[in-house]
XYZ file of C-alpha atoms in Angstrom:
313
model
C -1.687 -3.994 24.820
C -5.128 -3.662 23.228
C -7.219 -0.531 22.737
C -10.765 -0.548 21.370
C -12.506 2.306 19.586
C -16.278 1.934 19.323
C -17.693 3.776 16.344
C -15.768 3.755 13.067
C -17.118 7.056 11.821
C -14.943 10.092 11.269
C -13.975 10.640 14.924
C -13.437 6.969 15.763
C -11.451 6.247 12.604
C -9.268 9.323 13.190
C -8.643 8.217 16.772
C -7.684 4.699 15.610
C -5.432 6.156 12.906
C -3.553 8.376 15.386
C -3.230 5.482 17.869
C -1.766 3.264 15.144
C 0.519 5.894 13.630
C 1.950 6.738 17.053
C 2.196 3.031 17.958
C 0.336 3.589 21.209
C -0.983 -0.003 21.341
C -0.037 -3.321 19.751
C -3.598 -3.874 18.609
C -6.381 -1.414 17.925
C -9.877 -2.834 17.455
C -12.493 -0.763 15.614
C -16.145 -1.674 16.223
C -19.188 -0.451 14.312
C -22.791 -1.535 13.721
C -22.586 -1.007 9.958
C -21.590 -4.223 8.189
C -18.037 -4.094 6.876
C -17.515 -0.442 7.809
C -15.045 -0.942 10.656
C -13.335 -3.742 8.760
C -12.740 -1.450 5.810
C -11.450 1.469 7.890
C -9.127 -0.809 9.881
C -7.780 -2.436 6.725
C -7.122 0.953 5.148
C -5.190 2.116 8.248
C -3.191 -1.140 8.305
C -2.286 -0.772 4.620
C -0.821 2.642 5.457
C 1.623 1.062 7.941
C 4.315 0.186 5.357
C 4.151 3.742 3.981
C 4.342 5.653 7.273
C 6.274 2.946 9.116
C 4.437 1.597 12.169
C 3.719 -1.854 13.630
C 0.371 -1.385 15.391
C -2.258 -3.738 13.967
C -5.743 -2.390 13.309
C -8.656 -4.833 13.234
C -12.271 -4.051 12.387
C -15.385 -5.934 13.503
C -19.139 -5.555 13.074
C -20.840 -5.648 16.487
C -18.518 -8.399 17.746
C -17.533 -7.249 21.210
C -15.967 -10.635 21.993
C -13.127 -9.502 19.725
C -12.542 -6.520 22.046
C -12.089 -8.708 25.156
C -9.249 -7.689 27.413
C -8.971 -4.124 26.156
C -7.042 -1.846 28.492
C -8.727 1.318 27.238
C -11.998 1.725 25.318
C -12.936 4.927 23.504
C -16.660 5.322 22.805
C -17.481 7.632 19.905
C -20.827 6.035 18.973
C -23.886 8.148 18.363
C -25.442 10.529 15.899
C -23.313 13.517 14.865
C -24.691 17.019 15.081
C -26.418 18.497 12.050
C -26.846 22.221 11.278
C -29.323 23.836 13.666
C -29.016 20.965 16.162
C -27.616 21.562 19.646
C -25.640 18.922 21.545
C -28.556 18.565 23.934
C -30.897 17.626 21.072
C -28.909 14.418 20.794
C -29.520 13.265 24.361
C -32.362 10.776 23.867
C -30.936 8.788 20.959
C -27.313 8.862 21.999
C -27.994 7.934 25.636
C -29.530 4.661 24.451
C -26.568 3.978 22.191
C -23.980 4.755 24.889
C -25.846 2.588 27.429
C -25.901 -0.398 25.067
C -22.239 -0.015 24.087
C -21.086 0.423 27.691
C -22.867 -2.782 28.734
C -20.973 -4.712 26.056
C -17.659 -3.067 26.921
C -17.916 -3.885 30.630
C -19.020 -7.457 29.859
C -15.925 -8.205 27.760
C -13.351 -5.845 29.307
C -14.358 -5.360 32.960
C -11.036 -3.735 33.860
C -10.980 -1.285 30.962
C -10.736 2.461 31.369
C -13.545 4.084 29.357
C -13.220 7.410 27.544
C -16.429 8.988 26.234
C -16.450 11.177 23.131
C -20.160 10.877 22.215
C -22.284 14.036 22.449
C -23.699 15.659 24.499
C -20.366 14.829 26.105
C -20.901 15.639 29.787
C -24.220 13.794 29.985
C -23.078 10.812 27.916
C -20.166 10.412 30.342
C -22.725 10.391 33.159
C -24.734 7.720 31.297
C -21.641 5.533 30.859
C -20.848 5.929 34.560
C -24.385 4.892 35.550
C -24.334 1.880 33.231
C -20.836 0.648 34.041
C -20.932 1.139 37.799
C -17.233 1.946 37.614
C -15.417 4.523 39.717
C -15.083 8.052 38.353
C -11.368 7.430 37.851
C -12.208 4.815 35.193
C -14.999 6.558 33.249
C -14.492 10.100 32.000
C -14.968 12.243 28.942
C -12.874 13.913 26.283
C -13.795 17.583 26.030
C -11.252 19.861 27.671
C -8.356 18.768 25.466
C -10.390 19.586 22.362
C -11.624 22.938 23.709
C -8.145 23.981 24.832
C -6.688 22.870 21.488
C -9.114 25.157 19.670
C -8.344 27.992 22.082
C -4.577 27.497 21.672
C -4.861 27.270 17.885
C -6.784 30.552 17.712
C -4.268 32.236 20.055
C -1.322 30.954 18.003
C -2.938 32.489 14.918
C -3.579 35.836 16.604
C -0.092 36.046 18.128
C 1.675 34.465 15.122
C 3.532 31.998 17.367
C 3.819 28.212 17.540
C 0.840 26.466 19.155
C 3.401 24.227 20.882
C 4.348 27.116 23.195
C 0.800 27.854 24.372
C -0.511 26.190 27.531
C -4.060 26.688 28.725
C -6.809 25.360 30.993
C -10.540 25.549 30.342
C -13.173 24.190 32.707
C -16.905 23.512 32.847
C -19.254 22.011 30.289
C -18.174 21.155 26.766
C -18.907 23.925 24.297
C -21.115 26.953 24.871
C -20.923 26.981 28.683
C -17.197 26.293 29.014
C -15.282 28.407 31.534
C -12.249 30.259 30.141
C -9.305 30.785 32.497
C -6.996 33.420 30.926
C -5.095 33.594 34.241
C -3.861 30.070 33.548
C -3.011 30.684 29.876
C 0.665 31.179 29.041
C 2.766 31.568 25.906
C 6.255 30.196 26.490
C 5.676 30.846 30.201
C 4.494 34.437 29.601
C 0.941 35.246 30.778
C -1.213 35.657 27.677
C -2.701 38.880 29.077
C 0.701 40.531 28.585
C 0.675 39.710 24.876
C -2.896 40.361 23.757
C -5.615 42.888 24.581
C -8.724 41.967 26.568
C -11.124 42.616 23.693
C -9.229 40.360 21.281
C -8.801 37.669 23.952
C -12.529 37.764 24.755
C -13.323 37.317 21.055
C -11.033 34.271 20.899
C -12.662 32.788 23.999
C -16.109 33.302 22.463
C -15.010 31.698 19.180
C -13.676 28.724 21.155
C -16.982 28.315 23.019
C -18.861 27.910 19.730
C -15.955 26.183 17.969
C -17.886 22.988 17.337
C -20.852 24.898 15.936
C -18.582 26.858 13.583
C -17.366 23.602 12.044
C -20.895 22.169 11.796
C -21.959 25.260 9.819
C -18.960 24.964 7.506
C -19.070 21.203 6.882
C -22.634 20.177 7.675
C -21.421 17.731 10.342
C -19.299 17.598 13.487
C -15.514 17.918 13.581
C -13.344 14.801 13.575
C -9.599 15.402 13.146
C -9.107 17.344 16.392
C -11.621 15.320 18.493
C -10.123 12.026 17.298
C -6.577 13.172 18.021
C -7.615 14.509 21.442
C -9.081 11.138 22.438
C -5.910 9.399 21.216
C -3.796 11.739 23.333
C -5.753 10.688 26.420
C -5.263 7.008 25.543
C -1.528 7.597 25.169
C -1.285 9.250 28.594
C -2.962 6.195 30.159
C -1.194 3.432 28.220
C 2.244 5.003 28.708
C 1.538 6.185 32.271
C 2.631 9.691 31.334
C 0.818 11.431 34.204
C -0.130 14.274 31.890
C -2.144 17.209 33.241
C -5.248 17.515 31.052
C -8.705 19.044 31.444
C -11.221 16.179 31.178
C -14.897 15.675 31.932
C -14.955 14.090 35.385
C -17.508 13.516 38.130
C -16.829 16.100 40.813
C -17.042 14.756 44.359
C -16.667 17.852 46.499
C -14.056 19.626 44.385
C -14.937 23.262 43.664
C -17.799 22.897 46.155
C -19.708 20.669 43.717
C -20.850 17.074 44.040
C -22.290 14.530 41.629
C -21.999 16.601 38.467
C -19.854 15.878 35.411
C -17.758 18.906 34.445
C -14.441 19.649 32.804
C -11.626 20.019 35.336
C -7.839 19.568 35.251
C -6.646 16.101 36.261
C -3.512 13.980 36.250
C -3.975 11.169 33.723
C -1.946 7.969 34.096
C -2.111 4.168 34.064
C -4.976 4.077 36.583
C -7.039 6.595 34.652
C -7.628 9.752 36.660
C -4.862 9.712 39.244
C -5.924 13.018 40.807
C -8.419 15.835 40.283
C -6.587 19.161 40.566
C -8.489 21.885 42.420
C -7.527 25.374 41.219
C -7.977 28.455 43.370
C -10.634 30.184 41.298
C -11.552 33.830 41.816
C -15.152 34.981 42.285
C -15.791 35.641 38.580
C -14.456 32.227 37.597
C -16.508 30.533 40.313
C -19.657 32.274 39.039
C -18.997 31.082 35.487
C -18.381 27.536 36.702
C -21.614 27.596 38.685
C -23.537 28.695 35.573
C -21.946 25.858 33.615
C -22.774 23.388 36.413
C -26.401 24.464 36.343
C -26.678 23.859 32.603
C -25.062 20.414 32.740
C -27.085 19.374 35.817
C -30.296 20.338 34.030
C -29.499 17.927 31.185
C -28.351 15.248 33.651
C -31.728 15.554 35.395
C -33.486 15.239 32.030
C -31.530 12.032 31.408
C -32.512 10.688 34.839
C -36.205 11.285 34.036
C -35.803 9.629 30.671
C -34.124 6.578 32.244
C -36.875 6.259 34.869
C -39.559 6.452 32.189
C -37.839 3.696 30.228
C -37.151 1.490 33.259
């Protein structure tokens, strides 16, 4: 069982570290364009194995995709991170080229791999990987919803002074500012969250979650990595171990929620075949309106990418 992580920066290295520590694959290959960078990160993770106690081997390579051949799952984290004052959409031009190039190499050496996109702007980079790979939507999807719901659950756990383990939640729509909160589907130990917290405080938590990435950029001067890396690793685990976990992921909608051809966060069942099923919730009118607003924003950036690709063709 081999898993590849492309991009050995903070997010990619964290993902590889979690995969190794949890022994999710026999071999984890880290790839980066910077000479010796992936090799060093992989070696450091491997040297931790005797301390923590795991058997997964981590291997680093510089731009050698032949070493990734036969990977079952590939996580793509490549691209520029956000800087203060920069929106995710500002990254589209540069990162689309990077994701296209990486995806071509991935498909060449691991044609049967399931591809998970983490690069920003997430929804549109997932679309780019889909266009480049030609793979079915069940095999190419993005990590966003798990991260957004993790932030939401962490903030709720803080406010309620309870364990984050007991909080379950679903968020939909685009990653970040235009995400769609679904308090109706948020529970704490099976109890609806609306019975435990007031609307004003809940709304404030939802708003903080929507700009959660930006909050971290302001604090650190760069994008988050611990939670995004762990979220991607959790998706890999669900696939490799055929757990059939229910997660919100960025997926191409094909008629679900009355939408077609747009990449948005939606709950799915994740297993050995990738997306086993897209779950269609019965949204109320307010939730539908929010999802439509989110769809419009993502589609606008997808259209911008299409124009860019035509100009470069």
